[in-house]
Backbone atoms as SQL, in Angstrom:
CREATE TABLE atoms (id INTEGER PRIMARY KEY, chain TEXT, resi INTEGER, resn TEXT, atom TEXT, x REAL, y REAL, z REAL);
INSERT INTO atoms VALUES
  (1, 'A', 1, 'MET', 'N', 15.601, -0.223, -5.420),
  (2, 'A', 1, 'MET', 'CA', 14.387, -1.239, -4.701),
  (3, 'A', 1, 'MET', 'C', 13.420, -0.216, -3.994),
  (4, 'A', 2, 'THR', 'N', 12.181, -0.500, -4.299),
  (5, 'A', 2, 'THR', 'CA', 10.976, 0.177, -3.724),
  (6, 'A', 2, 'THR', 'C', 10.939, -0.429, -2.356),
  (7, 'A', 3, 'MET', 'N', 10.588, 0.364, -1.265),
  (8, 'A', 3, 'MET', 'CA', 10.458, -0.174, 0.051),
  (9, 'A', 3, 'MET', 'C', 8.955, -0.301, 0.282),
  (10, 'A', 4, 'PRO', 'N', 8.556, -0.945, 1.245),
  (11, 'A', 4, 'PRO', 'CA', 7.065, -1.230, 1.342),
  (12, 'A', 4, 'PRO', 'C', 6.517, 0.172, 1.670),
  (13, 'A', 5, 'ASN', 'N', 6.955, 1.072, 2.429),
  (14, 'A', 5, 'ASN', 'CA', 6.350, 2.361, 2.782),
  (15, 'A', 5, 'ASN', 'C', 6.117, 3.201, 1.487),
  (16, 'A', 6, 'GLU', 'N', 7.223, 3.018, 0.596),
  (17, 'A', 6, 'GLU', 'CA', 7.012, 3.823, -0.572),
  (18, 'A', 6, 'GLU', 'C', 6.071, 3.225, -1.799),
  (19, 'A', 7, 'ARG', 'N', 5.873, 1.894, -1.576),
  (20, 'A', 7, 'ARG', 'CA', 4.839, 1.303, -2.590),
  (21, 'A', 7, 'ARG', 'C', 3.475, 1.609, -1.903),
  (22, 'A', 8, 'THR', 'N', 3.260, 1.576, -0.587),
  (23, 'A', 8, 'THR', 'CA', 2.031, 1.911, 0.127),
  (24, 'A', 8, 'THR', 'C', 1.531, 3.255, -0.227),
  (25, 'A', 9, 'ARG', 'N', 2.668, 4.127, -0.155),
  (26, 'A', 9, 'ARG', 'CA', 2.306, 5.663, -0.409),
  (27, 'A', 9, 'ARG', 'C', 1.800, 5.741, -2.003),
  (28, 'A', 10, 'ALA', 'N', 2.484, 5.210, -2.819),
  (29, 'A', 10, 'ALA', 'CA', 2.155, 5.264, -4.245),
  (30, 'A', 10, 'ALA', 'C', 0.934, 4.750, -4.644),
  (31, 'A', 11, 'VAL', 'N', 0.504, 3.559, -3.836),
  (32, 'A', 11, 'VAL', 'CA', -0.885, 3.005, -4.068),
  (33, 'A', 11, 'VAL', 'C', -1.944, 3.961, -3.609),
  (34, 'A', 12, 'ILE', 'N', -1.660, 4.574, -2.342),
  (35, 'A', 12, 'ILE', 'CA', -2.495, 5.696, -1.810),
  (36, 'A', 12, 'ILE', 'C', -2.657, 6.913, -2.493),
  (37, 'A', 13, 'GLN', 'N', -1.579, 7.446, -3.183),
  (38, 'A', 13, 'GLN', 'CA', -1.633, 8.394, -3.906),
  (39, 'A', 13, 'GLN', 'C', -2.230, 8.264, -5.262),
  (40, 'A', 14, 'THR', 'N', -2.098, 7.214, -6.084),
  (41, 'A', 14, 'THR', 'CA', -2.824, 6.673, -7.272),
  (42, 'A', 14, 'THR', 'C', -4.305, 6.731, -6.878),
  (43, 'A', 15, 'GLY', 'N', -4.924, 6.280, -5.577),
  (44, 'A', 15, 'GLY', 'CA', -6.240, 6.385, -5.523),
  (45, 'A', 15, 'GLY', 'C', -6.789, 7.832, -5.521),
  (46, 'A', 16, 'GLU', 'N', -5.885, 8.809, -4.809),
  (47, 'A', 16, 'GLU', 'CA', -6.290, 10.075, -4.746),
  (48, 'A', 16, 'GLU', 'C', -6.285, 10.720, -6.025),
  (49, 'A', 17, 'PHE', 'N', -5.425, 10.429, -6.866),
  (50, 'A', 17, 'PHE', 'CA', -5.177, 10.859, -8.327),
  (51, 'A', 17, 'PHE', 'C', -6.651, 10.497, -8.960),
  (52, 'A', 18, 'LEU', 'N', -6.930, 9.178, -9.073),
  (53, 'A', 18, 'LEU', 'CA', -7.966, 8.605, -9.747),
  (54, 'A', 18, 'LEU', 'C', -9.362, 9.280, -9.091),
  (55, 'A', 19, 'LEU', 'N', -9.430, 9.566, -7.838),
  (56, 'A', 19, 'LEU', 'CA', -10.550, 10.262, -7.138),
  (57, 'A', 19, 'LEU', 'C', -10.610, 11.803, -7.840),
  (58, 'A', 20, 'GLU', 'N', -9.529, 12.452, -7.991),
  (59, 'A', 20, 'GLU', 'CA', -9.344, 13.733, -8.541),
  (60, 'A', 20, 'GLU', 'C', -9.960, 13.768, -10.066),
  (61, 'A', 21, 'LEU', 'N', -9.408, 12.707, -11.010),
  (62, 'A', 21, 'LEU', 'CA', -9.869, 12.637, -12.055),
  (63, 'A', 21, 'LEU', 'C', -11.341, 12.297, -12.252),
  (64, 'A', 22, 'SER', 'N', -12.003, 11.429, -11.478),
  (65, 'A', 22, 'SER', 'CA', -13.298, 11.247, -11.443),
  (66, 'A', 22, 'SER', 'C', -14.314, 12.525, -11.164),
  (67, 'A', 23, 'ARG', 'N', -13.604, 13.496, -10.390),
  (68, 'A', 23, 'ARG', 'CA', -14.439, 14.629, -9.933),
  (69, 'A', 23, 'ARG', 'C', -14.041, 15.973, -10.987),
  (70, 'A', 24, 'ASP', 'N', -13.155, 15.839, -11.846),
  (71, 'A', 24, 'ASP', 'CA', -12.854, 16.985, -12.515),
  (72, 'A', 24, 'ASP', 'C', -13.558, 17.162, -13.983),
  (73, 'A', 25, 'SER', 'N', -14.460, 18.174, -13.815),
  (74, 'A', 25, 'SER', 'CA', -15.539, 18.405, -14.825),
  (75, 'A', 25, 'SER', 'C', -15.030, 18.905, -16.070),
  (76, 'A', 26, 'SER', 'N', -13.692, 19.200, -16.191),
  (77, 'A', 26, 'SER', 'CA', -12.866, 19.777, -17.335),
  (78, 'A', 26, 'SER', 'C', -12.702, 18.528, -18.146),
  (79, 'A', 27, 'LEU', 'N', -12.588, 17.424, -17.636),
  (80, 'A', 27, 'LEU', 'CA', -12.313, 16.131, -18.698),
  (81, 'A', 27, 'LEU', 'C', -13.405, 15.649, -19.088),
  (82, 'A', 28, 'PRO', 'N', -13.185, 14.837, -20.235),
  (83, 'A', 28, 'PRO', 'CA', -14.091, 14.167, -21.013),
  (84, 'A', 28, 'PRO', 'C', -15.069, 13.037, -20.035),
  (85, 'A', 29, 'GLU', 'N', -16.300, 13.064, -20.221),
  (86, 'A', 29, 'GLU', 'CA', -17.117, 12.048, -19.346),
  (87, 'A', 29, 'GLU', 'C', -16.497, 10.604, -19.215),
  (88, 'A', 30, 'ARG', 'N', -15.789, 10.210, -20.536),
  (89, 'A', 30, 'ARG', 'CA', -15.250, 8.768, -20.530),
  (90, 'A', 30, 'ARG', 'C', -14.173, 8.729, -19.623),
  (91, 'A', 31, 'ILE', 'N', -13.317, 9.677, -19.420),
  (92, 'A', 31, 'ILE', 'CA', -12.082, 9.661, -18.467),
  (93, 'A', 31, 'ILE', 'C', -12.571, 9.744, -16.987),
  (94, 'A', 32, 'ARG', 'N', -13.832, 10.445, -16.780),
  (95, 'A', 32, 'ARG', 'CA', -14.097, 10.551, -15.364),
  (96, 'A', 32, 'ARG', 'C', -14.743, 9.292, -15.075),
  (97, 'A', 33, 'ARG', 'N', -15.715, 8.674, -15.814),
  (98, 'A', 33, 'ARG', 'CA', -16.265, 7.483, -15.664),
  (99, 'A', 33, 'ARG', 'C', -15.556, 6.263, -15.528),
  (100, 'A', 34, 'ASP', 'N', -14.347, 6.099, -16.374),
  (101, 'A', 34, 'ASP', 'CA', -13.317, 5.089, -16.127),
  (102, 'A', 34, 'ASP', 'C', -12.548, 5.176, -14.668),
  (103, 'A', 35, 'ALA', 'N', -12.264, 6.534, -14.532),
  (104, 'A', 35, 'ALA', 'CA', -11.595, 6.669, -13.240),
  (105, 'A', 35, 'ALA', 'C', -12.547, 6.324, -11.898),
  (106, 'A', 36, 'LYS', 'N', -13.786, 6.616, -12.059),
  (107, 'A', 36, 'LYS', 'CA', -14.904, 6.110, -10.931),
  (108, 'A', 36, 'LYS', 'C', -14.794, 4.618, -10.882),
  (109, 'A', 37, 'SER', 'N', -14.816, 4.146, -12.179),
  (110, 'A', 37, 'SER', 'CA', -15.204, 2.670, -12.139),
  (111, 'A', 37, 'SER', 'C', -13.920, 2.020, -11.639),
  (112, 'A', 38, 'LEU', 'N', -12.853, 2.501, -11.860),
  (113, 'A', 38, 'LEU', 'CA', -11.622, 1.829, -11.185),
  (114, 'A', 38, 'LEU', 'C', -11.590, 1.993, -9.714),
  (115, 'A', 39, 'LEU', 'N', -11.943, 3.338, -9.120),
  (116, 'A', 39, 'LEU', 'CA', -12.113, 3.279, -7.775),
  (117, 'A', 39, 'LEU', 'C', -13.100, 2.291, -6.898),
  (118, 'A', 40, 'ARG', 'N', -14.065, 1.901, -7.708),
  (119, 'A', 40, 'ARG', 'CA', -14.962, 0.932, -7.102),
  (120, 'A', 40, 'ARG', 'C', -14.444, -0.027, -6.203),
  (121, 'A', 41, 'HIS', 'N', -13.415, -0.947, -6.858),
  (122, 'A', 41, 'HIS', 'CA', -12.774, -1.857, -6.172),
  (123, 'A', 41, 'HIS', 'C', -11.296, -1.487, -5.697),
  (124, 'A', 42, 'TYR', 'N', -10.962, -0.314, -5.553),
  (125, 'A', 42, 'TYR', 'CA', -9.541, 0.112, -5.279),
  (126, 'A', 42, 'TYR', 'C', -9.732, 0.333, -3.745),
  (127, 'A', 43, 'PRO', 'N', -8.394, -0.037, -3.113),
  (128, 'A', 43, 'PRO', 'CA', -8.431, -0.024, -1.699),
  (129, 'A', 43, 'PRO', 'C', -8.281, 1.438, -1.195),
  (130, 'A', 44, 'ASN', 'N', -9.006, 1.779, -0.100),
  (131, 'A', 44, 'ASN', 'CA', -8.683, 3.119, 0.589),
  (132, 'A', 44, 'ASN', 'C', -7.607, 3.174, 1.422),
  (133, 'A', 45, 'PRO', 'N', -7.102, 4.292, 1.738),
  (134, 'A', 45, 'PRO', 'CA', -5.760, 4.341, 2.652),
  (135, 'A', 45, 'PRO', 'C', -6.014, 3.436, 3.707),
  (136, 'A', 46, 'PHE', 'N', -6.981, 3.638, 4.677),
  (137, 'A', 46, 'PHE', 'CA', -7.181, 2.617, 5.795),
  (138, 'A', 46, 'PHE', 'C', -6.895, 1.298, 5.533),
  (139, 'A', 47, 'GLN', 'N', -7.651, 0.591, 4.185),
  (140, 'A', 47, 'GLN', 'CA', -7.294, -0.775, 3.950),
  (141, 'A', 47, 'GLN', 'C', -5.901, -1.081, 3.446),
  (142, 'A', 48, 'MET', 'N', -5.249, -0.123, 2.915),
  (143, 'A', 48, 'MET', 'CA', -3.862, -0.184, 2.547),
  (144, 'A', 48, 'MET', 'C', -2.971, -0.352, 3.652),
  (145, 'A', 49, 'LEU', 'N', -3.233, 0.675, 4.711),
  (146, 'A', 49, 'LEU', 'CA', -2.308, 0.705, 5.863),
  (147, 'A', 49, 'LEU', 'C', -2.426, -0.753, 6.745),
  (148, 'A', 50, 'LEU', 'N', -3.825, -1.034, 6.798),
  (149, 'A', 50, 'LEU', 'CA', -4.251, -2.057, 7.554),
  (150, 'A', 50, 'LEU', 'C', -3.418, -3.472, 6.900),
  (151, 'A', 51, 'ALA', 'N', -3.413, -3.425, 5.679),
  (152, 'A', 51, 'ALA', 'CA', -2.793, -4.669, 4.670),
  (153, 'A', 51, 'ALA', 'C', -1.213, -4.653, 5.317),
  (154, 'A', 52, 'GLY', 'N', -0.726, -3.598, 5.323),
  (155, 'A', 52, 'GLY', 'CA', 0.663, -3.314, 5.682),
  (156, 'A', 52, 'GLY', 'C', 0.931, -3.829, 7.110),
  (157, 'A', 53, 'ARG', 'N', 0.095, -3.530, 7.978),
  (158, 'A', 53, 'ARG', 'CA', 0.278, -4.125, 9.353),
  (159, 'A', 53, 'ARG', 'C', -0.001, -5.414, 9.399),
  (160, 'A', 54, 'ILE', 'N', -0.986, -6.180, 8.772),
  (161, 'A', 54, 'ILE', 'CA', -1.083, -7.545, 8.731),
  (162, 'A', 54, 'ILE', 'C', 0.263, -8.098, 8.064),
  (163, 'A', 55, 'GLU', 'N', 0.660, -7.712, 7.114),
  (164, 'A', 55, 'GLU', 'CA', 2.070, -8.125, 6.483),
  (165, 'A', 55, 'GLU', 'C', 3.090, -8.114, 7.369),
  (166, 'A', 56, 'GLU', 'N', 3.105, -7.096, 8.109),
  (167, 'A', 56, 'GLU', 'CA', 4.372, -6.719, 9.063),
  (168, 'A', 56, 'GLU', 'C', 4.378, -7.629, 10.235),
  (169, 'A', 57, 'ALA', 'N', 3.245, -8.155, 10.452),
  (170, 'A', 57, 'ALA', 'CA', 3.062, -9.089, 11.534),
  (171, 'A', 57, 'ALA', 'C', 2.802, -10.820, 11.152),
  (172, 'A', 58, 'SER', 'N', 3.033, -10.825, 10.017),
  (173, 'A', 58, 'SER', 'CA', 3.148, -12.142, 9.417),
  (174, 'A', 58, 'SER', 'C', 4.289, -12.879, 9.745),
  (175, 'A', 59, 'ASP', 'N', 4.366, -14.277, 9.887),
  (176, 'A', 59, 'ASP', 'CA', 5.392, -15.131, 10.174),
  (177, 'A', 59, 'ASP', 'C', 6.428, -15.127, 8.891),
  (178, 'A', 60, 'PRO', 'N', 7.804, -14.749, 9.043),
  (179, 'A', 60, 'PRO', 'CA', 8.629, -14.766, 8.192),
  (180, 'A', 60, 'PRO', 'C', 8.859, -16.093, 7.491),
  (181, 'A', 61, 'ASP', 'N', 8.376, -16.899, 7.951),
  (182, 'A', 61, 'ASP', 'CA', 8.492, -18.708, 7.559),
  (183, 'A', 61, 'ASP', 'C', 7.240, -18.760, 6.377),
  (184, 'A', 62, 'VAL', 'N', 6.179, -18.010, 6.557),
  (185, 'A', 62, 'VAL', 'CA', 5.292, -18.117, 5.665),
  (186, 'A', 62, 'VAL', 'C', 5.348, -17.074, 4.447),
  (187, 'A', 63, 'SER', 'N', 5.989, -15.927, 4.961),
  (188, 'A', 63, 'SER', 'CA', 6.082, -14.738, 3.955),
  (189, 'A', 63, 'SER', 'C', 7.866, -14.386, 4.045),
  (190, 'A', 64, 'PRO', 'N', 8.515, -15.223, 3.441),
  (191, 'A', 64, 'PRO', 'CA', 10.078, -15.077, 3.513),
  (192, 'A', 64, 'PRO', 'C', 10.495, -13.735, 2.932),
  (193, 'A', 65, 'MET', 'N', 9.672, -13.185, 2.067),
  (194, 'A', 65, 'MET', 'CA', 10.341, -11.916, 1.307),
  (195, 'A', 65, 'MET', 'C', 10.031, -10.666, 2.161),
  (196, 'A', 66, 'GLY', 'N', 9.252, -10.867, 3.357),
  (197, 'A', 66, 'GLY', 'CA', 8.841, -9.661, 3.871),
  (198, 'A', 66, 'GLY', 'C', 7.685, -8.949, 3.302),
  (199, 'A', 67, 'PRO', 'N', 7.106, -7.937, 4.069),
  (200, 'A', 67, 'PRO', 'CA', 5.977, -7.319, 3.661),
  (201, 'A', 67, 'PRO', 'C', 6.151, -6.387, 2.295),
  (202, 'A', 68, 'VAL', 'N', 5.042, -6.533, 1.536),
  (203, 'A', 68, 'VAL', 'CA', 4.755, -5.739, 0.138),
  (204, 'A', 68, 'VAL', 'C', 4.485, -4.327, 0.574),
  (205, 'A', 69, 'PHE', 'N', 3.521, -4.416, 1.546),
  (206, 'A', 69, 'PHE', 'CA', 3.046, -2.968, 1.970),
  (207, 'A', 69, 'PHE', 'C', 3.518, -2.540, 3.330),
  (208, 'A', 70, 'SER', 'N', 3.159, -1.433, 3.824),
  (209, 'A', 70, 'SER', 'CA', 3.813, -0.956, 5.177),
  (210, 'A', 70, 'SER', 'C', 2.532, -0.429, 5.872),
  (211, 'A', 71, 'SER', 'N', 2.729, -0.274, 7.044),
  (212, 'A', 71, 'SER', 'CA', 1.484, 0.241, 8.025),
  (213, 'A', 71, 'SER', 'C', 1.853, 1.841, 7.948),
  (214, 'A', 72, 'SER', 'N', 2.819, 2.362, 7.307),
  (215, 'A', 72, 'SER', 'CA', 2.993, 3.587, 7.426),
  (216, 'A', 72, 'SER', 'C', 3.729, 4.046, 6.142),
  (217, 'A', 73, 'THR', 'N', 3.313, 5.371, 5.657),
  (218, 'A', 73, 'THR', 'CA', 3.654, 6.053, 4.565),
  (219, 'A', 73, 'THR', 'C', 4.910, 6.903, 4.796),
  (220, 'A', 74, 'GLU', 'N', 5.611, 7.073, 6.033),
  (221, 'A', 74, 'GLU', 'CA', 6.511, 7.785, 6.302),
  (222, 'A', 74, 'GLU', 'C', 8.001, 7.066, 6.053),
  (223, 'A', 75, 'SER', 'N', 8.827, 7.713, 5.458),
  (224, 'A', 75, 'SER', 'CA', 10.143, 7.165, 5.084),
  (225, 'A', 75, 'SER', 'C', 10.872, 6.845, 6.174),
  (226, 'A', 76, 'SER', 'N', 10.780, 7.067, 7.511),
  (227, 'A', 76, 'SER', 'CA', 11.583, 6.841, 8.601),
  (228, 'A', 76, 'SER', 'C', 11.010, 5.348, 9.191),
  (229, 'A', 77, 'TYR', 'N', 9.887, 4.954, 8.378),
  (230, 'A', 77, 'TYR', 'CA', 9.705, 3.628, 8.828),
  (231, 'A', 77, 'TYR', 'C', 10.805, 2.688, 8.842),
  (232, 'A', 78, 'HIS', 'N', 10.821, 1.616, 9.675),
  (233, 'A', 78, 'HIS', 'CA', 11.783, 0.509, 9.559),
  (234, 'A', 78, 'HIS', 'C', 11.243, -0.707, 9.859),
  (235, 'A', 79, 'SER', 'N', 11.387, -1.744, 8.954),
  (236, 'A', 79, 'SER', 'CA', 10.655, -3.079, 9.090),
  (237, 'A', 79, 'SER', 'C', 10.786, -3.678, 10.047),
  (238, 'A', 80, 'PRO', 'N', 10.183, -4.417, 10.830),
  (239, 'A', 80, 'PRO', 'CA', 10.411, -5.246, 12.069),
  (240, 'A', 80, 'PRO', 'C', 10.989, -6.542, 11.540),
  (241, 'A', 81, 'ILE', 'N', 10.923, -6.866, 10.261),
  (242, 'A', 81, 'ILE', 'CA', 11.510, -8.148, 9.695),
  (243, 'A', 81, 'ILE', 'C', 12.895, -7.984, 9.588),
  (244, 'A', 82, 'THR', 'N', 13.677, -9.143, 10.335),
  (245, 'A', 82, 'THR', 'CA', 15.233, -9.328, 10.356),
  (246, 'A', 82, 'THR', 'C', 15.606, -10.421, 9.095),
  (247, 'A', 83, 'TYR', 'N', 16.485, -10.145, 8.470),
  (248, 'A', 83, 'TYR', 'CA', 16.881, -10.829, 7.376),
  (249, 'A', 83, 'TYR', 'C', 17.921, -11.968, 7.725),
  (250, 'A', 84, 'ALA', 'N', 18.461, -11.740, 8.781),
  (251, 'A', 84, 'ALA', 'CA', 19.597, -12.727, 9.198),
  (252, 'A', 84, 'ALA', 'C', 18.955, -14.019, 9.510),
  (253, 'A', 85, 'THR', 'N', 19.505, -15.146, 8.887),
  (254, 'A', 85, 'THR', 'CA', 19.094, -16.483, 9.077),
  (255, 'A', 85, 'THR', 'C', 19.079, -16.845, 10.554),
  (256, 'A', 86, 'ASP', 'N', 19.764, -16.528, 11.427),
  (257, 'A', 86, 'ASP', 'CA', 19.846, -16.878, 12.799),
  (258, 'A', 86, 'ASP', 'C', 18.960, -16.059, 13.660),
  (259, 'A', 87, 'ALA', 'N', 18.290, -15.088, 13.321),
  (260, 'A', 87, 'ALA', 'CA', 17.640, -14.094, 14.245),
  (261, 'A', 87, 'ALA', 'C', 16.312, -14.882, 14.726),
  (262, 'A', 88, 'LYS', 'N', 16.078, -14.487, 15.999),
  (263, 'A', 88, 'LYS', 'CA', 14.916, -14.821, 16.572),
  (264, 'A', 88, 'LYS', 'C', 13.781, -13.933, 16.240),
  (265, 'A', 89, 'VAL', 'N', 12.789, -14.573, 16.091),
  (266, 'A', 89, 'VAL', 'CA', 11.431, -13.758, 15.760),
  (267, 'A', 89, 'VAL', 'C', 10.579, -13.750, 16.970),
  (268, 'A', 90, 'PRO', 'N', 10.302, -12.552, 17.433),
  (269, 'A', 90, 'PRO', 'CA', 9.376, -12.297, 18.772),
  (270, 'A', 90, 'PRO', 'C', 7.991, -12.931, 18.489),
  (271, 'A', 91, 'ARG', 'N', 7.451, -13.542, 19.323),
  (272, 'A', 91, 'ARG', 'CA', 6.074, -14.361, 19.024),
  (273, 'A', 91, 'ARG', 'C', 5.178, -13.520, 19.867);
C-alpha cells in the first residue's frame, strides 16, 4: 500500500523529471515541448506539501479514508489520523 508521503514524493519527483526532460537539448523537440506543456499545470513541491497539510488537518468525518498526500516526503512521517472508531479527534 502506498503511503501519503510516498505518493507525495512520487508526484514531486515526477515534476522534477518532467522539468529535466523539458530542458534536455539531446531529446527531440516534441518530447521537450510535451514535457513543458505538462508542467504548465503540474503542482510544484510547495503546492503538493500544502495539499498534504490541508488533507492532514481535514475532518475524518468528511474525509474518512485519510489524507492522499502528505506534508512531508520523509518516510518517518506518521499520520495524525487515527483509525480507531472510538478515537477522539483533537479540534
